[in-house]
mmCIF file of C-alpha atoms and ligand atoms in Angstrom:
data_model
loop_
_atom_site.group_PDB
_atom_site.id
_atom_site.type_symbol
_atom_site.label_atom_id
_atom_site.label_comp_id
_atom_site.label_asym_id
_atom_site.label_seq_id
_atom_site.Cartn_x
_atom_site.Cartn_y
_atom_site.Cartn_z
ATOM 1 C CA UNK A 20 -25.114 46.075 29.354
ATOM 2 C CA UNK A 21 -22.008 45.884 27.735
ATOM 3 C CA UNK A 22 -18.193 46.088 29.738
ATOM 4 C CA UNK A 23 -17.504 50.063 29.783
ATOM 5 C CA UNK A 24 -13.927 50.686 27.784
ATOM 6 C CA UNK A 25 -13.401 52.909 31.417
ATOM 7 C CA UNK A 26 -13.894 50.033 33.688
ATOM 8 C CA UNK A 27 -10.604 48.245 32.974
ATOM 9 C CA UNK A 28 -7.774 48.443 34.089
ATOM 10 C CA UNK A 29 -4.322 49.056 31.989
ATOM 11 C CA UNK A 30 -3.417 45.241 31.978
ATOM 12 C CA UNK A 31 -6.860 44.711 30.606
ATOM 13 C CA UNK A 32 -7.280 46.921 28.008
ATOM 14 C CA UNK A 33 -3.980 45.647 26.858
ATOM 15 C CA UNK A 34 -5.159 42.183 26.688
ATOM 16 C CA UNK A 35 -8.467 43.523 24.667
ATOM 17 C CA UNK A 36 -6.298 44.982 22.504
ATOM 18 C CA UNK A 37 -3.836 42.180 21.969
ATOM 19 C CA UNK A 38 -6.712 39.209 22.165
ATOM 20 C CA UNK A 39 -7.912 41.175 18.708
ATOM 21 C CA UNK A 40 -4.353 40.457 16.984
ATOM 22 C CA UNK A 41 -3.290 44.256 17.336
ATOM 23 C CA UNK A 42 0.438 45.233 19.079
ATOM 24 C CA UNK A 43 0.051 46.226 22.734
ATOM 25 C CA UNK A 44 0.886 50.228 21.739
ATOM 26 C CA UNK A 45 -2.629 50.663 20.805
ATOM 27 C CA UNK A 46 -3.314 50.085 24.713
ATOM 28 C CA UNK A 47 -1.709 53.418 25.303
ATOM 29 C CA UNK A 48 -2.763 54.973 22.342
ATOM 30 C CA UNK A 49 -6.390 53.992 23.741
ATOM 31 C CA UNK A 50 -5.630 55.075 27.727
ATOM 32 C CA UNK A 51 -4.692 58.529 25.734
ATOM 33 C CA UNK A 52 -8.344 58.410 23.890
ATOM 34 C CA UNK A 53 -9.494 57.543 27.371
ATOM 35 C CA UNK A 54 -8.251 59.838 30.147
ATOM 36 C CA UNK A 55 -5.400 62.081 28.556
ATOM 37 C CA UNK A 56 -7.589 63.821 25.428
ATOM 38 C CA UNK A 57 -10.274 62.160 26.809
ATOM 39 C CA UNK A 58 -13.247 61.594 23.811
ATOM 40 C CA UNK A 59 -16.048 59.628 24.434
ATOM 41 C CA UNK A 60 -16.830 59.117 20.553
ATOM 42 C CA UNK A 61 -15.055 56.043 18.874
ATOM 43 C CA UNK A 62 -14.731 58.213 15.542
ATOM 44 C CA UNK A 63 -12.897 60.852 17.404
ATOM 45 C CA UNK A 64 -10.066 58.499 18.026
ATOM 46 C CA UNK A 65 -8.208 59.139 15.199
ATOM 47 C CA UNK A 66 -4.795 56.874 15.160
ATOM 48 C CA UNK A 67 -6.838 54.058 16.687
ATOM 49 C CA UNK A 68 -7.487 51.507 13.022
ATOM 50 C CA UNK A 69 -10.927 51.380 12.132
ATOM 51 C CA UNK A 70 -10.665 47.897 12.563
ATOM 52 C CA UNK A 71 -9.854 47.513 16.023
ATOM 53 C CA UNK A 72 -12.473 50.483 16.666
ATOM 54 C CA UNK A 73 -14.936 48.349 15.780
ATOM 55 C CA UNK A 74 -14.072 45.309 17.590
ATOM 56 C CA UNK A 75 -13.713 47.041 20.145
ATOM 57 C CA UNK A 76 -17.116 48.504 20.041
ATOM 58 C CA UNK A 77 -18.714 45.535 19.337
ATOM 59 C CA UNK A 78 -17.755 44.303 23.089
ATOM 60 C CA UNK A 79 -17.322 47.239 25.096
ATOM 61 C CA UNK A 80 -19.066 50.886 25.373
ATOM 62 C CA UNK A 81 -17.285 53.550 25.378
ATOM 63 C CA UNK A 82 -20.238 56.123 26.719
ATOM 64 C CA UNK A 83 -22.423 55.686 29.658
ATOM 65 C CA UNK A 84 -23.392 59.220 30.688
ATOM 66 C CA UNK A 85 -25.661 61.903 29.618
ATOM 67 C CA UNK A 86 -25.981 64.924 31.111
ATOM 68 C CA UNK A 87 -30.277 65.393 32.060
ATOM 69 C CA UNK A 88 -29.362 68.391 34.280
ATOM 70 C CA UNK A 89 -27.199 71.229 35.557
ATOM 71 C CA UNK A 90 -28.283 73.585 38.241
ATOM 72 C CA UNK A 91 -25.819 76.274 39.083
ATOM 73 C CA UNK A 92 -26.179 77.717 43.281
ATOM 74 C CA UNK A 93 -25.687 80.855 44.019
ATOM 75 C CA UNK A 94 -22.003 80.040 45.663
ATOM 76 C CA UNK A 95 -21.006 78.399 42.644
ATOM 77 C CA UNK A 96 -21.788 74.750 43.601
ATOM 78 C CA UNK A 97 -22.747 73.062 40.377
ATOM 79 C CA UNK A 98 -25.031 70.018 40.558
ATOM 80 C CA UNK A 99 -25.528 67.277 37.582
ATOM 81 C CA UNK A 100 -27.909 64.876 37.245
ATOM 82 C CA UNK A 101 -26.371 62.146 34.833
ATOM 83 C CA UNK A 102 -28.807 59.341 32.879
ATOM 84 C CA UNK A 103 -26.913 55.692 32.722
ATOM 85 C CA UNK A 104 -27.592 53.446 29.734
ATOM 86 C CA UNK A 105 -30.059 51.795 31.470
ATOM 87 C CA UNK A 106 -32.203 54.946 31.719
ATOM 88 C CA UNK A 107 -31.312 55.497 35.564
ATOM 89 C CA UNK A 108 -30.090 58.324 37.074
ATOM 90 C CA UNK A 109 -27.404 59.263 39.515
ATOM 91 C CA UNK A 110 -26.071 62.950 40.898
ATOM 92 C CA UNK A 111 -22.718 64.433 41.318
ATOM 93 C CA UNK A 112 -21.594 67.590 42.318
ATOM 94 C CA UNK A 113 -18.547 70.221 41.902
ATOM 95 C CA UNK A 114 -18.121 72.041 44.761
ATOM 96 C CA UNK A 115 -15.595 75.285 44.595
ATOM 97 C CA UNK A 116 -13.004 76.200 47.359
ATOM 98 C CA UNK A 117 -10.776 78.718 47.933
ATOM 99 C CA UNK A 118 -7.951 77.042 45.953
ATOM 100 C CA UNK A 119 -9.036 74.219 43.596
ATOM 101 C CA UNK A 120 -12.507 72.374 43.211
ATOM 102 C CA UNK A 121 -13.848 68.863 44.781
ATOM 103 C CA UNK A 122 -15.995 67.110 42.691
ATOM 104 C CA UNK A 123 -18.710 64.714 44.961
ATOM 105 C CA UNK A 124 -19.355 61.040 43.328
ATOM 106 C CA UNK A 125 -21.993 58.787 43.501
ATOM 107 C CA UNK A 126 -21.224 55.130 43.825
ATOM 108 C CA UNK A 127 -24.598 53.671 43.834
ATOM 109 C CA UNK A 128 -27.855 53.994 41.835
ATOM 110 C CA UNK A 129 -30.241 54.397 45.196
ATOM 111 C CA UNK A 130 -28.918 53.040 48.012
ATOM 112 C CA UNK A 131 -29.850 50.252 50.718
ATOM 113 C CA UNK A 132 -28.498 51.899 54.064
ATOM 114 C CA UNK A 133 -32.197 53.288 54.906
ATOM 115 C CA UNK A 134 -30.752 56.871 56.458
ATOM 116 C CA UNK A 135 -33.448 58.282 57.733
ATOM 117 C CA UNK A 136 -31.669 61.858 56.889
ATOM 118 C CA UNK A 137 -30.986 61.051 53.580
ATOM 119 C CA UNK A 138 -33.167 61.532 50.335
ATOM 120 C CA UNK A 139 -31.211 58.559 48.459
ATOM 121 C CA UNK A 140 -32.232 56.147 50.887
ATOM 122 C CA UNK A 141 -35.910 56.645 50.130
ATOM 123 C CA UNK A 142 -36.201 54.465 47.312
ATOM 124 C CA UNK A 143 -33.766 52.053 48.348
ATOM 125 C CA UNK A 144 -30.867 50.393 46.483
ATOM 126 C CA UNK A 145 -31.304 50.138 42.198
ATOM 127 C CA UNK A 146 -27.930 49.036 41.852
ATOM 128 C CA UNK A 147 -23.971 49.885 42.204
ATOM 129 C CA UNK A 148 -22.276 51.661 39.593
ATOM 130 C CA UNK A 149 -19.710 50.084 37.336
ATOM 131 C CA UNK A 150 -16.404 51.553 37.386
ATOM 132 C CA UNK A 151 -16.235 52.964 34.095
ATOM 133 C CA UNK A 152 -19.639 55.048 35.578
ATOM 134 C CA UNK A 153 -17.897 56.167 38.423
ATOM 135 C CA UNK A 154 -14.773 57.325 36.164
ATOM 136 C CA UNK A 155 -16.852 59.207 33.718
ATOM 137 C CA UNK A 156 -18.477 61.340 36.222
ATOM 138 C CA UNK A 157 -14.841 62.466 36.764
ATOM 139 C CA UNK A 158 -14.772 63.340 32.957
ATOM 140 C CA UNK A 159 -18.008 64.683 32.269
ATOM 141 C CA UNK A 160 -17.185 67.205 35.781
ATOM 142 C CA UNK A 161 -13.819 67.959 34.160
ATOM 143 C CA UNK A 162 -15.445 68.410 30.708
ATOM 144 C CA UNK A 163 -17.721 71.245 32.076
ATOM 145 C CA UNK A 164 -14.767 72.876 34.318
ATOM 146 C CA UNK A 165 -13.032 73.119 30.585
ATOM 147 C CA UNK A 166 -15.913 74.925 29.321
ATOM 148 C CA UNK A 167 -16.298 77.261 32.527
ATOM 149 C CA UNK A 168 -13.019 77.375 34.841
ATOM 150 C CA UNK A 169 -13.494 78.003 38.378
ATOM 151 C CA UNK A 170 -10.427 79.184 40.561
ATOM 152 C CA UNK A 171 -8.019 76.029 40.891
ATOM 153 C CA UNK A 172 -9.837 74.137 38.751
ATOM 154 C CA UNK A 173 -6.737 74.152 36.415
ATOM 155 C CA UNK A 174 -4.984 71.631 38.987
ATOM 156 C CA UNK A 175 -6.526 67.908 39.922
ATOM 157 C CA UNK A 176 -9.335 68.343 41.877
ATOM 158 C CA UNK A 177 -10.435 66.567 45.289
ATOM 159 C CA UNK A 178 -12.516 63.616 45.105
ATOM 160 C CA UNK A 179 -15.023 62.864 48.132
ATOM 161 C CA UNK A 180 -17.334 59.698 47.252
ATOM 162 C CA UNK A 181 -20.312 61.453 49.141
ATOM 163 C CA UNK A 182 -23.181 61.558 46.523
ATOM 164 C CA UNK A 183 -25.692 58.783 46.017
ATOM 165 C CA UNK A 184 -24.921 55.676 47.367
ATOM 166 C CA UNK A 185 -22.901 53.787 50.265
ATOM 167 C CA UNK A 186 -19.485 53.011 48.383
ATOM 168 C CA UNK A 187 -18.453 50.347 50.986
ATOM 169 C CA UNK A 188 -21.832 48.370 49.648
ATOM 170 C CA UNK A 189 -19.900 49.067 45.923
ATOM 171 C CA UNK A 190 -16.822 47.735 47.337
ATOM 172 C CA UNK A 191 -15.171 45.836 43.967
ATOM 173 C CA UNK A 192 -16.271 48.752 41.573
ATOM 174 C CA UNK A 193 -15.005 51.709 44.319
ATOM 175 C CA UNK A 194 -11.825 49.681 44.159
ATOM 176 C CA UNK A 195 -11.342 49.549 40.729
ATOM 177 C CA UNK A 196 -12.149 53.050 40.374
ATOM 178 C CA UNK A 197 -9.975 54.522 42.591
ATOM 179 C CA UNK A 198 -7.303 51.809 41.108
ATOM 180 C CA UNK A 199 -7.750 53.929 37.737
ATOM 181 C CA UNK A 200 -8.001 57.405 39.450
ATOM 182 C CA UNK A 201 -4.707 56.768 40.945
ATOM 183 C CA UNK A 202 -3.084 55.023 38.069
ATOM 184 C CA UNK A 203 -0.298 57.503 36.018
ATOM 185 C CA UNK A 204 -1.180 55.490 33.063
ATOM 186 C CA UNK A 205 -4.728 56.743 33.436
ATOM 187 C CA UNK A 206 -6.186 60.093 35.764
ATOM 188 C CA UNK A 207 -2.824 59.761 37.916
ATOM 189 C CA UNK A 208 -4.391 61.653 41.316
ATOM 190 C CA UNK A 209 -3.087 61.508 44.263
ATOM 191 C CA UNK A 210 -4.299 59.352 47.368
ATOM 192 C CA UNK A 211 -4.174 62.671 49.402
ATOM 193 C CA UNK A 212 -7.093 63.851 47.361
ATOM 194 C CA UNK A 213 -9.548 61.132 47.498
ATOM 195 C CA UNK A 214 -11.637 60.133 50.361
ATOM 196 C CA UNK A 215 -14.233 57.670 50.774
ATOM 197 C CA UNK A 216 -16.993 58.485 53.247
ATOM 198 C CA UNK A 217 -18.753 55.768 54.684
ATOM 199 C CA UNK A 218 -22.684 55.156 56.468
ATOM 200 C CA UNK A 219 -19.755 52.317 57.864
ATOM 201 C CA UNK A 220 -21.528 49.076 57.799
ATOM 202 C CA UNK A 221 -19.361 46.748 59.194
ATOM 203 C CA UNK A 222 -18.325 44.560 56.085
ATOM 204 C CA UNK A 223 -18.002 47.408 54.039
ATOM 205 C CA UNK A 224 -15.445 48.689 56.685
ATOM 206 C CA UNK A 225 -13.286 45.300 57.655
ATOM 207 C CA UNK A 226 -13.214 44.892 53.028
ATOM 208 C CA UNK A 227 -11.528 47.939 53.384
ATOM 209 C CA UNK A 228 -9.544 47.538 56.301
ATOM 210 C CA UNK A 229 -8.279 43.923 54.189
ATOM 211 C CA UNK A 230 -7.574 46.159 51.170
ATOM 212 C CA UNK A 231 -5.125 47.786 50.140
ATOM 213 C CA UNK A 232 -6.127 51.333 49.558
ATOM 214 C CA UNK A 233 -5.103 54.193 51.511
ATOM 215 C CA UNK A 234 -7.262 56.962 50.470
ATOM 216 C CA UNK A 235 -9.336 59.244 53.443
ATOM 217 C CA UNK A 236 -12.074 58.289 55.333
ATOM 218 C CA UNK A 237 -14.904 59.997 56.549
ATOM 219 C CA UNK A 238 -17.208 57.803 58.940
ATOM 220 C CA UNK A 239 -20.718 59.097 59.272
ATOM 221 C CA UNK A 240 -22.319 57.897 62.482
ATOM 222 C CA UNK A 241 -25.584 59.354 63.447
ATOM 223 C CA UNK A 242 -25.764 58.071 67.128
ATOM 224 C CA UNK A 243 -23.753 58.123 70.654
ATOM 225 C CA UNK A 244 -24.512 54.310 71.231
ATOM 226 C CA UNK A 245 -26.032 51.210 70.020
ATOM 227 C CA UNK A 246 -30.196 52.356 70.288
ATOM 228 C CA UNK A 247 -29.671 55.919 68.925
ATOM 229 C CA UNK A 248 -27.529 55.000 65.644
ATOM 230 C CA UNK A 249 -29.738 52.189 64.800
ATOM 231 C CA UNK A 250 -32.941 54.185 64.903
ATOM 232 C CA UNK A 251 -31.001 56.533 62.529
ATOM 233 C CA UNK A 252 -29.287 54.904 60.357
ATOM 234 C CA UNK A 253 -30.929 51.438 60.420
ATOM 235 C CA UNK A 254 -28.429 48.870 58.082
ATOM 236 C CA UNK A 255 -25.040 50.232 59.416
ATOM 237 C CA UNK A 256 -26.291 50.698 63.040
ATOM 238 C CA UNK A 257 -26.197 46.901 62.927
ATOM 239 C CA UNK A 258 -22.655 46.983 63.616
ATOM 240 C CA UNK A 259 -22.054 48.023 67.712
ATOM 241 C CA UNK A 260 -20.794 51.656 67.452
ATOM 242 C CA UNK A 261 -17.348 50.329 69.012
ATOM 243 C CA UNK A 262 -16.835 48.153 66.748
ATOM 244 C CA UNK A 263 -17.162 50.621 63.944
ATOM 245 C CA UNK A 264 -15.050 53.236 65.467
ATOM 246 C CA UNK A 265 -11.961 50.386 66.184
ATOM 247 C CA UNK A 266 -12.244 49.258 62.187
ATOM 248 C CA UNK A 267 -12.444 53.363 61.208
ATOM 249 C CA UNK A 268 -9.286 53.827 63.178
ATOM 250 C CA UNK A 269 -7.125 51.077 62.931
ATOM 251 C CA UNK A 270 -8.313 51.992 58.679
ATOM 252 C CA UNK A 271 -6.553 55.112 59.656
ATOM 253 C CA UNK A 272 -3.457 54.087 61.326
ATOM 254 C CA UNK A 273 -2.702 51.836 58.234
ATOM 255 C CA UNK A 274 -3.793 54.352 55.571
ATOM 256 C CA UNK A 275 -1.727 56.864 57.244
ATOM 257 C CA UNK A 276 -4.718 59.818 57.740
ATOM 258 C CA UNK A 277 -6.450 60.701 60.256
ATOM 259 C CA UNK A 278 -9.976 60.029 60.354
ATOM 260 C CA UNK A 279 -13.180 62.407 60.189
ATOM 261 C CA UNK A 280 -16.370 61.869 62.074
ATOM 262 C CA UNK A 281 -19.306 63.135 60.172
ATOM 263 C CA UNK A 282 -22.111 63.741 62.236
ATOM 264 C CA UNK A 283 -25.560 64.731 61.219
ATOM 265 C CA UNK A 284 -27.313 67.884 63.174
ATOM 266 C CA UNK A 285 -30.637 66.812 63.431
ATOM 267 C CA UNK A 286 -33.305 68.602 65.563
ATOM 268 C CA UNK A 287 -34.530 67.054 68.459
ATOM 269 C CA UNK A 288 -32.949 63.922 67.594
ATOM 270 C CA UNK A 289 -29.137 64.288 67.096
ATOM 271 C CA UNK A 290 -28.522 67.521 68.834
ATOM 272 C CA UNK A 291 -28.784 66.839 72.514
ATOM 273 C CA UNK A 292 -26.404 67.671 74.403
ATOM 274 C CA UNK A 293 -26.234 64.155 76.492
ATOM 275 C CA UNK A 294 -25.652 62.877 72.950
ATOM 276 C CA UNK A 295 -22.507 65.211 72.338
ATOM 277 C CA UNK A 296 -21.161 64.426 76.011
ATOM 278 C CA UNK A 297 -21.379 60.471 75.257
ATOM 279 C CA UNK A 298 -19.864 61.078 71.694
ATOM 280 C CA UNK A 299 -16.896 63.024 73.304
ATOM 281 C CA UNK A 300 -16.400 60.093 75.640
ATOM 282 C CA UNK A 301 -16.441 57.632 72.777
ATOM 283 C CA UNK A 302 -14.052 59.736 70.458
ATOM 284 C CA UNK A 303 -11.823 60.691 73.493
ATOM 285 C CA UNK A 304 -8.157 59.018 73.011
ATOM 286 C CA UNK A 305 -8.723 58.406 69.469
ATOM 287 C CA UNK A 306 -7.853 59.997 66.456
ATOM 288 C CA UNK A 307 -10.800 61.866 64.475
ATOM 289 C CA UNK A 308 -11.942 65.248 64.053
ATOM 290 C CA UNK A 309 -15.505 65.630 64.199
ATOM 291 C CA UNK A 310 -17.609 67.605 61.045
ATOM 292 C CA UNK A 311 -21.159 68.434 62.764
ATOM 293 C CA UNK A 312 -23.474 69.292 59.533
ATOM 294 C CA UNK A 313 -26.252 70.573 59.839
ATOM 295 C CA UNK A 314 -29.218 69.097 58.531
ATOM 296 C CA UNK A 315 -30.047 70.055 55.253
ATOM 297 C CA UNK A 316 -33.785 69.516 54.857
ATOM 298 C CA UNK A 317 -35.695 66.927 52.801
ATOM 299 C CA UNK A 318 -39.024 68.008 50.590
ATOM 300 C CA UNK A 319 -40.985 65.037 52.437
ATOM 301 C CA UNK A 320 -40.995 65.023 55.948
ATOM 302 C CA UNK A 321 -40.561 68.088 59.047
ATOM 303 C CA UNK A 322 -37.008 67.308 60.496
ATOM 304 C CA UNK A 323 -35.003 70.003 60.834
ATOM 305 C CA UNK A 324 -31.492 71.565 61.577
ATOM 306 C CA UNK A 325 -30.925 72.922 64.945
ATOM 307 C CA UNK A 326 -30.402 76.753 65.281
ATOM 308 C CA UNK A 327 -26.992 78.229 65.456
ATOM 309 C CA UNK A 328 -26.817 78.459 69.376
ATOM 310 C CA UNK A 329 -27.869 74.342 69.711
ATOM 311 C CA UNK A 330 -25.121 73.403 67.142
ATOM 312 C CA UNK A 331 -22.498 75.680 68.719
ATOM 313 C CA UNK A 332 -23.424 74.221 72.166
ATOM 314 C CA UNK A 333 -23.223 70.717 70.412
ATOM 315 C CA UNK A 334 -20.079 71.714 68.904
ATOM 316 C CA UNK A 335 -18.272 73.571 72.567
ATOM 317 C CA UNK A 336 -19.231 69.992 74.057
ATOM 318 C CA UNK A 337 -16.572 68.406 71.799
ATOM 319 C CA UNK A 338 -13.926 71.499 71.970
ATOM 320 C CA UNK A 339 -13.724 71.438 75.696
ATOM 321 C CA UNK A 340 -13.078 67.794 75.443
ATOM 322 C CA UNK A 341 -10.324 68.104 73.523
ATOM 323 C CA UNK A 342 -11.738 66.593 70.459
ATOM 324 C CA UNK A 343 -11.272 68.899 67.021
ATOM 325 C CA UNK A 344 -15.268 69.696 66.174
ATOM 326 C CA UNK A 345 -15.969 71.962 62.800
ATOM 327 C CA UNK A 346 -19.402 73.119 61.629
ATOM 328 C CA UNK A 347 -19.803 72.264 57.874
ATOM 329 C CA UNK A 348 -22.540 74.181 56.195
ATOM 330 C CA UNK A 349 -24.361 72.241 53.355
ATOM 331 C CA UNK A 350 -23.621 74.154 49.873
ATOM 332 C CA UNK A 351 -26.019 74.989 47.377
ATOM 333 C CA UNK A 352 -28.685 75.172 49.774
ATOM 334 C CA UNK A 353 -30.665 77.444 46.883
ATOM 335 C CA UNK A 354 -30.190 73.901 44.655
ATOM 336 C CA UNK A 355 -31.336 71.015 45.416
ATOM 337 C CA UNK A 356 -28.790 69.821 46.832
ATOM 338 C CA UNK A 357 -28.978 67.651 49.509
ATOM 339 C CA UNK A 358 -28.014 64.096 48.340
ATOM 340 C CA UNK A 359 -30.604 62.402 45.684
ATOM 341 C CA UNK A 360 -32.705 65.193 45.954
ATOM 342 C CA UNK A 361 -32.705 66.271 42.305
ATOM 343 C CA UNK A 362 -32.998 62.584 41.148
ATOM 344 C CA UNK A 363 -35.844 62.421 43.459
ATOM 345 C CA UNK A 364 -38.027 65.698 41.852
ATOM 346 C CA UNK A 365 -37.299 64.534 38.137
ATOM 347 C CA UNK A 366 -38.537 60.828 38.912
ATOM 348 C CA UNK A 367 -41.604 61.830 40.627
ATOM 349 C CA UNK A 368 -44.737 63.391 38.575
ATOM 350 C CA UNK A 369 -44.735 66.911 38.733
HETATM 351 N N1 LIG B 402 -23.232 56.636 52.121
HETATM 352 C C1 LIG B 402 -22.091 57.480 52.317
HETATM 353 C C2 LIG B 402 -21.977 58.589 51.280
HETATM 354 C C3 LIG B 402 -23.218 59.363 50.986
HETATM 355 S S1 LIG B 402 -23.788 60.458 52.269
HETATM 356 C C4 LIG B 402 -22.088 58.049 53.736
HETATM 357 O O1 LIG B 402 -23.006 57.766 54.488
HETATM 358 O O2 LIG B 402 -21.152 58.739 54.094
HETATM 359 C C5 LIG B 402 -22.510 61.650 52.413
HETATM 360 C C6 LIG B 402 -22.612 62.528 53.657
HETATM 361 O O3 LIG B 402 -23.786 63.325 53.595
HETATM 362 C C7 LIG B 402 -22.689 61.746 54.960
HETATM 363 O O4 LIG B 402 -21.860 62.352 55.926
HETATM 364 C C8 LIG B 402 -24.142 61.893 55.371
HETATM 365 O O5 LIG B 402 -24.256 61.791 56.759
HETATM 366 C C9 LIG B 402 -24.464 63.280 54.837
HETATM 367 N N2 LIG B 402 -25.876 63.511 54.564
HETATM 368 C C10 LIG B 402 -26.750 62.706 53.932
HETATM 369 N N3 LIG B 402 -27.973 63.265 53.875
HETATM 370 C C11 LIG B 402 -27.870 64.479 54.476
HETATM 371 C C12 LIG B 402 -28.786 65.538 54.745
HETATM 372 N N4 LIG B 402 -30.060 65.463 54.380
HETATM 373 N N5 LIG B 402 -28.321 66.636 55.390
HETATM 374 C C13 LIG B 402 -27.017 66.728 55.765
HETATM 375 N N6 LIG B 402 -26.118 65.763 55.538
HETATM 376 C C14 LIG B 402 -26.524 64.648 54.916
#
């Protein structure tokens, strides 16, 4: 496949420009083609010379998503399916809030962390996403917010990297990307609004701890010790939970945000209340919040979410230990939308 224009950065679309004989101003005139009017049609670039439009196109693509699907929940969640160039898919998600919008990314094409909670994991890892495919599910989100506003959808929206995919296995593309999110030349957000949230496999974490962004992080961890997180999350329960929880917070203390703890409700196996005491224990002096979700059901097997009084009891654990605990329901649970689910139904025979 051919470079994506959106997978470089300033500096080197200003060489590509340049290397073809043309002044560096056609850089910005591009970046404005690119993220300010954004078109993803070389024709539609209209000051760009028809001559460096098609150099240009002859060694980079300027497209790589199509829209397969849209489903619309009932509280307003919107959930695409996107197809890649090379005929893969991947999902992403706008999710509405009180005051602006948060669109969920994926990083990855499958994934390789083996969740046993998680519909992506079920096929395993395809591949990572270039950056140019994580930047144009920003667009394409955007593009369809133009067409049908939402309330604070005017402003920029939050970014959580919590669709298909383990973006700490992505590391070089996730960096790029959020290099171009942040970048005034190009989407100009905010760190405050993007967050990375991690399965936390130890390499992943300590590339990010040696980086230098400081964006959020939200460490999903499945298990009160060593035993539990590896039988439920199999890859990153290689690294001791300690371990993780030291990297996820001294991440934090350079970064500058607090971290979350995202921890999966899951009948019978993640919702004892031993489990909640040990967790308290582990989280106690440090500096998270805990998000308890509930479970949102896959189509192939029978776990399930706990009922309201088991969470809450899970939950009260963590509150009278001091430790900030919130219960996050799923959205679009009339959708299919708990992660890679829709991918899954339209690559399986009906
Ligand atoms: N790999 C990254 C991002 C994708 S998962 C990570 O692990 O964080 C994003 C979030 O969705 C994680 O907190 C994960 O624990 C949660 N999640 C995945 N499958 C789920 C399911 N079936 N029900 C509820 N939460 C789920």
């Amino acid at each position: 496949m051919k470079e994506l224009l959106h997978s470089l950065a300033p500096e080197d679309l200003e060489t590509l420009v340049t290397d073809r004989g043309q002044p560096a101003f056609r850089a910005r005139q591009l970046l404005d083609w690119l993220y300010r009017h954004p078109v993803l049609s070389w024709e539609a670039m209209a000051n760009i010379p028809g001559v460096l439009r098609a150099g240009l196109a002859e060694a980079c693509d300027l497209r790589a998503l199509k829209q397969v699907e849209r489903q619309v929940s009932g509280d307003g969640t919107r959930k695409f399916l996107f197809g890649l160039r090379d005929g893969h898919t991947i999902e992403s998600v706008i999710i509405p809030m009180a005051d602006h919008v948060t669109f969920c990314l994926s990083t990855q094409v499958g994934c390789r962390m083996a969740c046993r909670f998680c519909a992506t994991a079920r096929g395993g890892l395809v591949r990572g996403l270039v950056p140019g495919e994580i930047i144009q599910q920003v667009l394409l989100l955007r593009q369809d917010l133009d067409r049908e506003p939402l309330p604070g959808s005017d402003g920029h929206p939050n970014i959580v990297f919590m669709g298909m995919g383990e973006p700490l296995d992505n590391f070089p593309a996730l960096e790029s990307a959020i290099g171009i999110m942040l970048d005034a030349r190009c989407l100009g957000f905010s760190r405050r609004r993007i967050r990375i949230s991690t399965s936390g496999p130890g390499d992943g974490l300590r590339r990010l701890l040696a980086s230098d962004l400081a964006v959020g992080l939200t460490l999903s961890l499945g298990g009160s010790d060593d035993a539990e997180r590896k039988a439920v999350m199999p890859v990153p329960g290689r690294t001791p939970v300690t371990e993780v929880l030291d990297l996820a917070e001294r991440y934090g203390k350079r970064s500058g945000r607090k971290g979350t703890i995202a921890w999966v409700l899951i009948e019978g196996r993640t919702d004892h209340l031993n489990q909640a005491r040990r967790l308290a224990d582990l989280l106690r002096h440090r500096p998270f919040k805990v998000n308890l979700i509930p479970l949102n059901p896959l189509d192939d097997d029978d776990q399930t979410a706990p009922g309201p009084e088991r969470t809450l009891a899970f939950q009260r654990v963590l509150t009278d230990a001091g430790i900030g605990a919130f219960i996050r329901a799923s959205g679009g649970q009339d959708i299919t939308a708990a992660c890679g689910q829709l991918r899954r139904r339209r690559s399986r025979p009906a």
